[in-house]
Every structure is written in C-alpha cells, then in structure tokens.
mmCIF file of C-alpha atoms and ligand atoms in Angstrom:
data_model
loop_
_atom_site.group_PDB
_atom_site.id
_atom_site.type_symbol
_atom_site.label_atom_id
_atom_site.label_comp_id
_atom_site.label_asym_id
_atom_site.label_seq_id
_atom_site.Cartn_x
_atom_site.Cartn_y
_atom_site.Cartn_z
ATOM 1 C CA UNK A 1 -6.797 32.771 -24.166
ATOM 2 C CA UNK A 2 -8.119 33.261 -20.782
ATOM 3 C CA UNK A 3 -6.967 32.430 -17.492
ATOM 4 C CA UNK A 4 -5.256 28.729 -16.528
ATOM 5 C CA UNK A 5 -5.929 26.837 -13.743
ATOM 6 C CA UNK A 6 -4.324 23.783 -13.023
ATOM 7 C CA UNK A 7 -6.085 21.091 -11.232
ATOM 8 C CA UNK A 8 -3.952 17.621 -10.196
ATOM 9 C CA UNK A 9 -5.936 14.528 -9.696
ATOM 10 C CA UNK A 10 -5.268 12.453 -7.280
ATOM 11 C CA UNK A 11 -6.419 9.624 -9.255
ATOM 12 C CA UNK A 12 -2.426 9.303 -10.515
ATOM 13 C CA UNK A 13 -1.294 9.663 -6.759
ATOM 14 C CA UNK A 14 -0.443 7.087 -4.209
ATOM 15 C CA UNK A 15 -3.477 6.396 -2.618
ATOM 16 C CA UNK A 16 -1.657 4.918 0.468
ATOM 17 C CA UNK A 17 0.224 8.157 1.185
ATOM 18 C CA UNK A 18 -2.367 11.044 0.058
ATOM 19 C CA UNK A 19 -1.355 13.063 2.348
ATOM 20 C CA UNK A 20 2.125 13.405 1.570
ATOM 21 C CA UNK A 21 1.075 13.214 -2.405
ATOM 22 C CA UNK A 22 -1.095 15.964 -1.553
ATOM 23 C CA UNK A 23 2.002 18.119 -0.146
ATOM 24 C CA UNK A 24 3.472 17.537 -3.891
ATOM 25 C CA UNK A 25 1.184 19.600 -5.159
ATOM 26 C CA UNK A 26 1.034 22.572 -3.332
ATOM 27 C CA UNK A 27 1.469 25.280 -6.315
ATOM 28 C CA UNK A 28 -2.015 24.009 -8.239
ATOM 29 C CA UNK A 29 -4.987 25.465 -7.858
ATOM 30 C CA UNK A 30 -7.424 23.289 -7.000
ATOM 31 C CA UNK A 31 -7.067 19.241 -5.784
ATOM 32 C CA UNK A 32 -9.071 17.387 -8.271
ATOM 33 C CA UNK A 33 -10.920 14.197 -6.550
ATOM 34 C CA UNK A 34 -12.409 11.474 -8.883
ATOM 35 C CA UNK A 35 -15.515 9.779 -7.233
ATOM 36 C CA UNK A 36 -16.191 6.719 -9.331
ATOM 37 C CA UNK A 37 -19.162 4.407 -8.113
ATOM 38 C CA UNK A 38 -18.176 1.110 -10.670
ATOM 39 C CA UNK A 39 -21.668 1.672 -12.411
ATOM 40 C CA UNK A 40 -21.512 5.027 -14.081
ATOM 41 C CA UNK A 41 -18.061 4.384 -14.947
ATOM 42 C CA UNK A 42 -16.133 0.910 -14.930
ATOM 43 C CA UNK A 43 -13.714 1.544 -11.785
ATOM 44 C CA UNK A 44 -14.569 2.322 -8.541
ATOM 45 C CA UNK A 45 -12.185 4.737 -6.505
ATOM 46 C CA UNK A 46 -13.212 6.626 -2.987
ATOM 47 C CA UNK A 47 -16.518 8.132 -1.583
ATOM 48 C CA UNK A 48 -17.380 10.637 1.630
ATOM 49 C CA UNK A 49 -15.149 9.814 4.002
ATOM 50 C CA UNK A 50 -12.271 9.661 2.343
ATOM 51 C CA UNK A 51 -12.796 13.005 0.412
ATOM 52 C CA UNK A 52 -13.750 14.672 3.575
ATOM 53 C CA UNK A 53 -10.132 13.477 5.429
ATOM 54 C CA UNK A 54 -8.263 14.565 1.746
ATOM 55 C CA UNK A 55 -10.382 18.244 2.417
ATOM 56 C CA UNK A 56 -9.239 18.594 6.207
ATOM 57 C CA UNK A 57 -5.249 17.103 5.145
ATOM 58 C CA UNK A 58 -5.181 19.936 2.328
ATOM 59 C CA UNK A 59 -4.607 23.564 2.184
ATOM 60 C CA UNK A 60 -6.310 23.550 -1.517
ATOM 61 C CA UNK A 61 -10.182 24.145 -2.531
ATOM 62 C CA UNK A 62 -11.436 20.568 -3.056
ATOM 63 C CA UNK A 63 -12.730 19.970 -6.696
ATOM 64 C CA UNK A 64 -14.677 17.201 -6.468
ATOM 65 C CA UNK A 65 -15.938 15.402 -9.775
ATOM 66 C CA UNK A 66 -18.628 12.717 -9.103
ATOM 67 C CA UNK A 67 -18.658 9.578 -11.401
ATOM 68 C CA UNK A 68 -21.704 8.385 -10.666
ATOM 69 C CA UNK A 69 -24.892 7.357 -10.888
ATOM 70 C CA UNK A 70 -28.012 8.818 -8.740
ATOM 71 C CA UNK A 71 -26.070 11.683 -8.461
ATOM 72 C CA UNK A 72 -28.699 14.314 -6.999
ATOM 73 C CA UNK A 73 -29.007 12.160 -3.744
ATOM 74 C CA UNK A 74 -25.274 11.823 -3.520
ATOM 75 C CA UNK A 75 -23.875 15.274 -4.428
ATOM 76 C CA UNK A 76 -25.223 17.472 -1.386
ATOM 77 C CA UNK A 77 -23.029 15.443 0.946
ATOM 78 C CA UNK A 78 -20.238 16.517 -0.847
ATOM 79 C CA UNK A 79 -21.077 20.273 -0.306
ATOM 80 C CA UNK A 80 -21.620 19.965 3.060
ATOM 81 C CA UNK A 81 -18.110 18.636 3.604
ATOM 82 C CA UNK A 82 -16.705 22.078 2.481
ATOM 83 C CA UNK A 83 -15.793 21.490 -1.390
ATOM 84 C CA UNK A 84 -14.685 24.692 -3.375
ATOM 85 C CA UNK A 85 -16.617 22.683 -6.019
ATOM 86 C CA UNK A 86 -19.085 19.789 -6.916
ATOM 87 C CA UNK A 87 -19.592 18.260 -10.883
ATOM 88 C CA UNK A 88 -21.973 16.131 -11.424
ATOM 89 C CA UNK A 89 -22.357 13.833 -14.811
ATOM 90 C CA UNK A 90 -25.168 15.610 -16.860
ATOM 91 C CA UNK A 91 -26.004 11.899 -17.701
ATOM 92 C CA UNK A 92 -26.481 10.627 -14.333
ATOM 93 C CA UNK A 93 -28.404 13.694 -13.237
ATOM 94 C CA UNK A 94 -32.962 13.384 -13.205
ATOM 95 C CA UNK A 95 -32.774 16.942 -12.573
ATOM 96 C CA UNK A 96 -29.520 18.584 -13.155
ATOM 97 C CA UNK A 97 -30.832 22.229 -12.765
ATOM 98 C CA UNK A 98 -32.361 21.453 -9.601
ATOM 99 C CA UNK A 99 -29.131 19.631 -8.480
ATOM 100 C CA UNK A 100 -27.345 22.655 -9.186
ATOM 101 C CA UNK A 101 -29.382 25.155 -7.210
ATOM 102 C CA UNK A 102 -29.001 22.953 -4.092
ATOM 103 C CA UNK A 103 -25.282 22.999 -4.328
ATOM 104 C CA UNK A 104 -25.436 26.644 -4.685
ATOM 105 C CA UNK A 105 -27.639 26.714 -1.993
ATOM 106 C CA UNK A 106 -25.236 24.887 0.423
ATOM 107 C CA UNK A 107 -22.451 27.040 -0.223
ATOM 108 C CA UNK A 108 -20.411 25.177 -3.390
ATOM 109 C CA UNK A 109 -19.800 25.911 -6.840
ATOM 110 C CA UNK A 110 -22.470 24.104 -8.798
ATOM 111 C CA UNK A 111 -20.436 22.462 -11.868
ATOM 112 C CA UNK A 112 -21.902 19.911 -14.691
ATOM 113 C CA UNK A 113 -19.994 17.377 -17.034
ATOM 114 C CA UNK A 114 -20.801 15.809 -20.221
ATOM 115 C CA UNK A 115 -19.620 12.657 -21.878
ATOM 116 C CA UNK A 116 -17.113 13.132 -24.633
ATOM 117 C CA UNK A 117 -20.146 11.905 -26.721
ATOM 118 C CA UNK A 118 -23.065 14.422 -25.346
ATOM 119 C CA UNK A 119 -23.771 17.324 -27.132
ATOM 120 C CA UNK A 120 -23.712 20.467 -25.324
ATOM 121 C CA UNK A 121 -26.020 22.430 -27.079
ATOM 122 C CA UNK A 122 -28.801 20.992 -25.030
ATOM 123 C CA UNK A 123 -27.597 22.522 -22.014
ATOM 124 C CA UNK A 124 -26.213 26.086 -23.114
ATOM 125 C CA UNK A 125 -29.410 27.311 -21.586
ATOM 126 C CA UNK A 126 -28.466 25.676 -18.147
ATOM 127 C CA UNK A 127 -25.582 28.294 -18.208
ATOM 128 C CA UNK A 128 -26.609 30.425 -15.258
ATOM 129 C CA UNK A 129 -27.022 27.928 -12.822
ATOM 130 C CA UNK A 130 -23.766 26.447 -13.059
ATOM 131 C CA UNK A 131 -20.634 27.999 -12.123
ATOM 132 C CA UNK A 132 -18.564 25.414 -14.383
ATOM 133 C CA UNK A 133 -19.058 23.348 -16.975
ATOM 134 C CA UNK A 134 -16.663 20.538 -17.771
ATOM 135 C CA UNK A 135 -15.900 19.109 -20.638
ATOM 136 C CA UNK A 136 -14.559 15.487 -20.419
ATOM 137 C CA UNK A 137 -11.490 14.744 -23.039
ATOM 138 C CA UNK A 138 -11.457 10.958 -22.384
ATOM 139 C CA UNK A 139 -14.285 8.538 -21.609
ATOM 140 C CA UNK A 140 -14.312 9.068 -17.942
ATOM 141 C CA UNK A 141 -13.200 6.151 -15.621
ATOM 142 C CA UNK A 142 -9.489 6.072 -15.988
ATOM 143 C CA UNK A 143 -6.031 7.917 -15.788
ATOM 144 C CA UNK A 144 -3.516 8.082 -18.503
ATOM 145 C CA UNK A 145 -5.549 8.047 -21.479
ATOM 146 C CA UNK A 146 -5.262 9.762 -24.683
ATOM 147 C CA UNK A 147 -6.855 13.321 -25.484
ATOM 148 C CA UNK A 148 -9.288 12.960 -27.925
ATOM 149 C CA UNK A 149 -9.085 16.046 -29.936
ATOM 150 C CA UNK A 150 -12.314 15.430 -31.889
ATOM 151 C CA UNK A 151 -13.631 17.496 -28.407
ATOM 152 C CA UNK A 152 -11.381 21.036 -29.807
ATOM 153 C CA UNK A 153 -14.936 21.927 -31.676
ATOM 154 C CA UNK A 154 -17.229 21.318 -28.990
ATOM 155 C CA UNK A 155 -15.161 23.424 -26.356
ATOM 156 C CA UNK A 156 -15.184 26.080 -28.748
ATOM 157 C CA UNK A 157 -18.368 26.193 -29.418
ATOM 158 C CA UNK A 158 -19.145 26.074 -25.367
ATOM 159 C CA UNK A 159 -16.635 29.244 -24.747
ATOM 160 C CA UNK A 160 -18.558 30.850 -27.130
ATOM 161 C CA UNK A 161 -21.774 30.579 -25.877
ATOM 162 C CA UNK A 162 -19.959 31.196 -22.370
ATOM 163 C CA UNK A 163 -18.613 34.304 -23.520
ATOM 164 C CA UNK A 164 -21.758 35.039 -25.355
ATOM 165 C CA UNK A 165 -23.704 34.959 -22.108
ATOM 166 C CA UNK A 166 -21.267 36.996 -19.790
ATOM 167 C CA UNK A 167 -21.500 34.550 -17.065
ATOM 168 C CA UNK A 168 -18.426 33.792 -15.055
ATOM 169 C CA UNK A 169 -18.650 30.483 -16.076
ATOM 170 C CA UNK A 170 -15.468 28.105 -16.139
ATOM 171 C CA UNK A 171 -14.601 25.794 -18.800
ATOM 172 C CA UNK A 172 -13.011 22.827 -17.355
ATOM 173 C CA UNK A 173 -11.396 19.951 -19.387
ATOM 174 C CA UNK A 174 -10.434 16.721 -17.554
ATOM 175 C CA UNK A 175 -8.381 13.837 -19.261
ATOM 176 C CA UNK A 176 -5.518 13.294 -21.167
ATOM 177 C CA UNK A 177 -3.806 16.529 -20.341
ATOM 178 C CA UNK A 178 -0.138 16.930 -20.933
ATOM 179 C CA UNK A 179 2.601 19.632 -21.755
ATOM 180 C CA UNK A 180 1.449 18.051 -25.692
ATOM 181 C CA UNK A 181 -2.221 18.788 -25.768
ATOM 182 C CA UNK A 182 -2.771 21.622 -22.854
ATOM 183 C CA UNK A 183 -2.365 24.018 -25.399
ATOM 184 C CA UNK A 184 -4.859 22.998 -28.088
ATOM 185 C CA UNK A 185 -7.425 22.901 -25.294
ATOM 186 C CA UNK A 186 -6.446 25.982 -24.350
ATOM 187 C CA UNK A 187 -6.872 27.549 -27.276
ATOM 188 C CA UNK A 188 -10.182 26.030 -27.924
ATOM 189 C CA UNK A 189 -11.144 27.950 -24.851
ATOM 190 C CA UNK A 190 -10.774 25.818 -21.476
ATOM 191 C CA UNK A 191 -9.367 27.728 -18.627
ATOM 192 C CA UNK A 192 -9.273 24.997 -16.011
ATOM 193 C CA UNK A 193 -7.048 22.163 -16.472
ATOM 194 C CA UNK A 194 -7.276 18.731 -14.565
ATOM 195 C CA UNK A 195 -4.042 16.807 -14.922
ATOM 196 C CA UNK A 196 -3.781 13.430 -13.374
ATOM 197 C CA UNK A 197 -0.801 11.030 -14.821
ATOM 198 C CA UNK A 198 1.611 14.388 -16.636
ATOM 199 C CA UNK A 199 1.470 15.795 -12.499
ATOM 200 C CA UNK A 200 1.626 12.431 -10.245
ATOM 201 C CA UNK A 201 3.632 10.732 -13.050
ATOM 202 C CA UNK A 202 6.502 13.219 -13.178
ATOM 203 C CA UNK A 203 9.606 12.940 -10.274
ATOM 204 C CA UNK A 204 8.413 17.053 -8.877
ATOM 205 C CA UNK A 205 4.649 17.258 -9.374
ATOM 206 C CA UNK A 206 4.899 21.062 -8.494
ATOM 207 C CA UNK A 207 7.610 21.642 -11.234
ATOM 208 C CA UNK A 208 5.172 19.835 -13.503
ATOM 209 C CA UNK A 209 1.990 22.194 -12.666
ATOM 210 C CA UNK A 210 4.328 24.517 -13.384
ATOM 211 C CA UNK A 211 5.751 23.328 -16.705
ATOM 212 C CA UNK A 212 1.741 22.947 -17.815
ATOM 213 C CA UNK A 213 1.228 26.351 -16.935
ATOM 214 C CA UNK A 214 4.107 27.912 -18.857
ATOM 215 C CA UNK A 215 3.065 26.136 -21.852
ATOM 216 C CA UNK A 216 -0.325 27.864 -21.851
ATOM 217 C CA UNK A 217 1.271 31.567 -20.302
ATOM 218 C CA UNK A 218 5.347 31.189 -21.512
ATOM 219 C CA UNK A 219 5.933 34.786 -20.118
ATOM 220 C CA UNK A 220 4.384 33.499 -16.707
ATOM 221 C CA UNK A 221 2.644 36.774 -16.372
ATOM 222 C CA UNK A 222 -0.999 35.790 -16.235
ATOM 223 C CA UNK A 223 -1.427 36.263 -19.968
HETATM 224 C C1 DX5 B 301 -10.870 10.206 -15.570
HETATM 225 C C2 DX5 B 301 -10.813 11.206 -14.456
HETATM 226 C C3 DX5 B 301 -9.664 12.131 -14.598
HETATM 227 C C4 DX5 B 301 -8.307 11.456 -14.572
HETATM 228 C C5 DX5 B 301 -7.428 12.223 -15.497
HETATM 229 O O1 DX5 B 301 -12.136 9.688 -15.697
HETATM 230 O O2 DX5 B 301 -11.981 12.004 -14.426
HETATM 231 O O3 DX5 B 301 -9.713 13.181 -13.641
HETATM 232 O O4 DX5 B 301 -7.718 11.417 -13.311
HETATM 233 O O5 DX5 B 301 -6.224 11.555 -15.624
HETATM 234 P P1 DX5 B 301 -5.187 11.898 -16.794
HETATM 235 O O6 DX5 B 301 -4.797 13.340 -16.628
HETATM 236 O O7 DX5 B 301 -4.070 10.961 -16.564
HETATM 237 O O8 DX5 B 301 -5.905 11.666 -18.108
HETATM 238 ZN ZN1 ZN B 302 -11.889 13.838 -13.179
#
C-alpha cells in the first residue's frame, strides 16, 4: 500500500458553523468540498462563493469535487479561487482533456471522476493530463451511504495502469468510507481517502482522521 491521505467532507458538517467545523479538522489533509448543481446529481449543496469564503476561513488545500453538469464552463472559476485541486465528473465533461489542461494551466491539480458505473478503461490513456483520478464508491449525491465493494476490481485495475505508467497520479475514492471499509480500498490501491459522515459524525473529527489513518498505517509511521 501506498501513501494515505485523508480528506473530510464537509458535506457531513454543520453548514451553519463551517468555520468552526472546519477548525475540527485540522489534522486531514485536504478539505473535501462537494459542489452539487441538483441536475447532475439529485441534491443541490454550495457553489463559488461559498467555496471561496470556506478557502480563505481554512488553513487546508481546498479539494474541490464538482457535481455537475456543464462542467468545463464552471470548473476554471474554481481554480482561480486558489483550490489545491479541481474534479470534474468524466460524465458531465464535452471535453475532459481539454478541461484538464486549463486547470493545469491556471495553477490547480487537474483531477477526473467516474460514476461507480463507468468503466475506466476508456480513460487510462487520459492519465497524463490528470493529476488524480477519483473513483466514486457510492452513486454521488449524498453522505452516509454504503461502500459498494463491487468498485475493489476497478480500483485495482486503475492503480495498475497508474503504476504501470509512472505518473504521479493519485487514486482518490470518495463515499462510504469508514474505519470498516478504508482498508479494502486501500488495499485495492486508493491513496486518498474522502470521509464525510465516519469524520463529521464522530464527537472529535480529528481523533477520527486519525483513527482512519491508523487503520490503513497501524505503526503510524508512513508505511
Ligand atoms: C457524495 C459526496 C461525498 C460524500 C461522502 O456524493 O461526493 O464526498 O460527502 O460522504 P460519506 O463519507 O458519508 O459517504
Ligand atoms: Zn465528494
């Protein structure tokens, strides 16, 4: 197993007091932000401004994972407001390689999602143009669902074809992510880990990063 990084979403927090919720998670290594536009998912949750006032009221890179649809005239916006990161749906992309290169271009990590239901194969060759790819692990839209394990083959098969290729490419997994199933994703070969409900849903969110990553490194040396 590779590195883990451990990404709370904010999705699970208290969207009244973010910026207190986002002191509860100062330990993690990224703040994970779930755009959702109530078309390419069925819930609608926060757009620019908001994200920009959550990256000025936060200490930690902004990993920003856009839900929607007509995502390559949305996405740039959310570079220029100084994400570590963008990811935008494969699905909701007309030109996803394209889409990439401009985020690169303005400064962000270019990352891509799929569907639990889209194959990756068709976009192994879109590896060097992205500096993540993420894999989701529940229909996107919603926190606290279930991990859907019938994704362990497809992440393997995507950190091999990572590691194949010698990119630095990150393999991110988003849903359903818990002190149960971080390991089997692990294993399969993600190294970043988005945790919404098993961080925000816990009394200490920081002790719960924590517990995540100690189920992943138990030594707590890095692997
Ligand atoms: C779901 C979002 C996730 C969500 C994960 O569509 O993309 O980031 O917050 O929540 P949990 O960890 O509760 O499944
Ligand atoms: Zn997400």
């Amino acid at each position: 197993m590779g590195s883990c990084r451990i990404h709370p979403s904010i999705l699970s927090a208290d969207f009244a007091n973010l910026e207190s919720e986002l002191r509860r998670i100062s330990t993690a290594d990224a703040v994970h932000v779930d755009v959702m536009d109530n078309h390419f998912v069925p819930n609608l949750t926060i757009g620019l401004p908001v994200v920009k006032r959550i990256g000025e009221a936060s200490e930690l890179p902004l990993d920003v994972h856009l839900m929607i649809n007509d995502v390559d005239r949305w996405a740039p916006g959310y570079a220029d407001l100084g994400a570590d990161s963008v990811t935008f749906h494969a699905e909701a992309s007309a030109a996803p390689i394209r889409l990439a290169r401009e985020l690169r271009s303005r400064g962000t990590k270019a990352a891509m999602a799929l569907r639990p239901a889209t194959a990756v194969e068709p976009y192994l060759d879109m590896l060097p143009e992205l500096d993540m790819l993420l894999l989701m692990t529940v229909e996107p839209g919603f926190g606290g669902q279930a991990f859907l394990d019938v994704i362990l083959p497809k992440i393997r098969r995507a950190r091999a074809a990572i590691d194949g290729s010698g990119l630095p490419v990150a393999l991110q997994v988003d849903g359903g992510i818990t002190r149960d199933t971080i390991l089997r994703a692990a294993e399969a070969g993600a190294d970043v880990f988005v945790a919404g409900s098993s961080v925000y849903g816990t009394e200490d969110p920081d002790a719960a990063i924590d517990a995540l990553r100690h189920v992943v490194a138990p030594t707590g040396t890095g692997l």
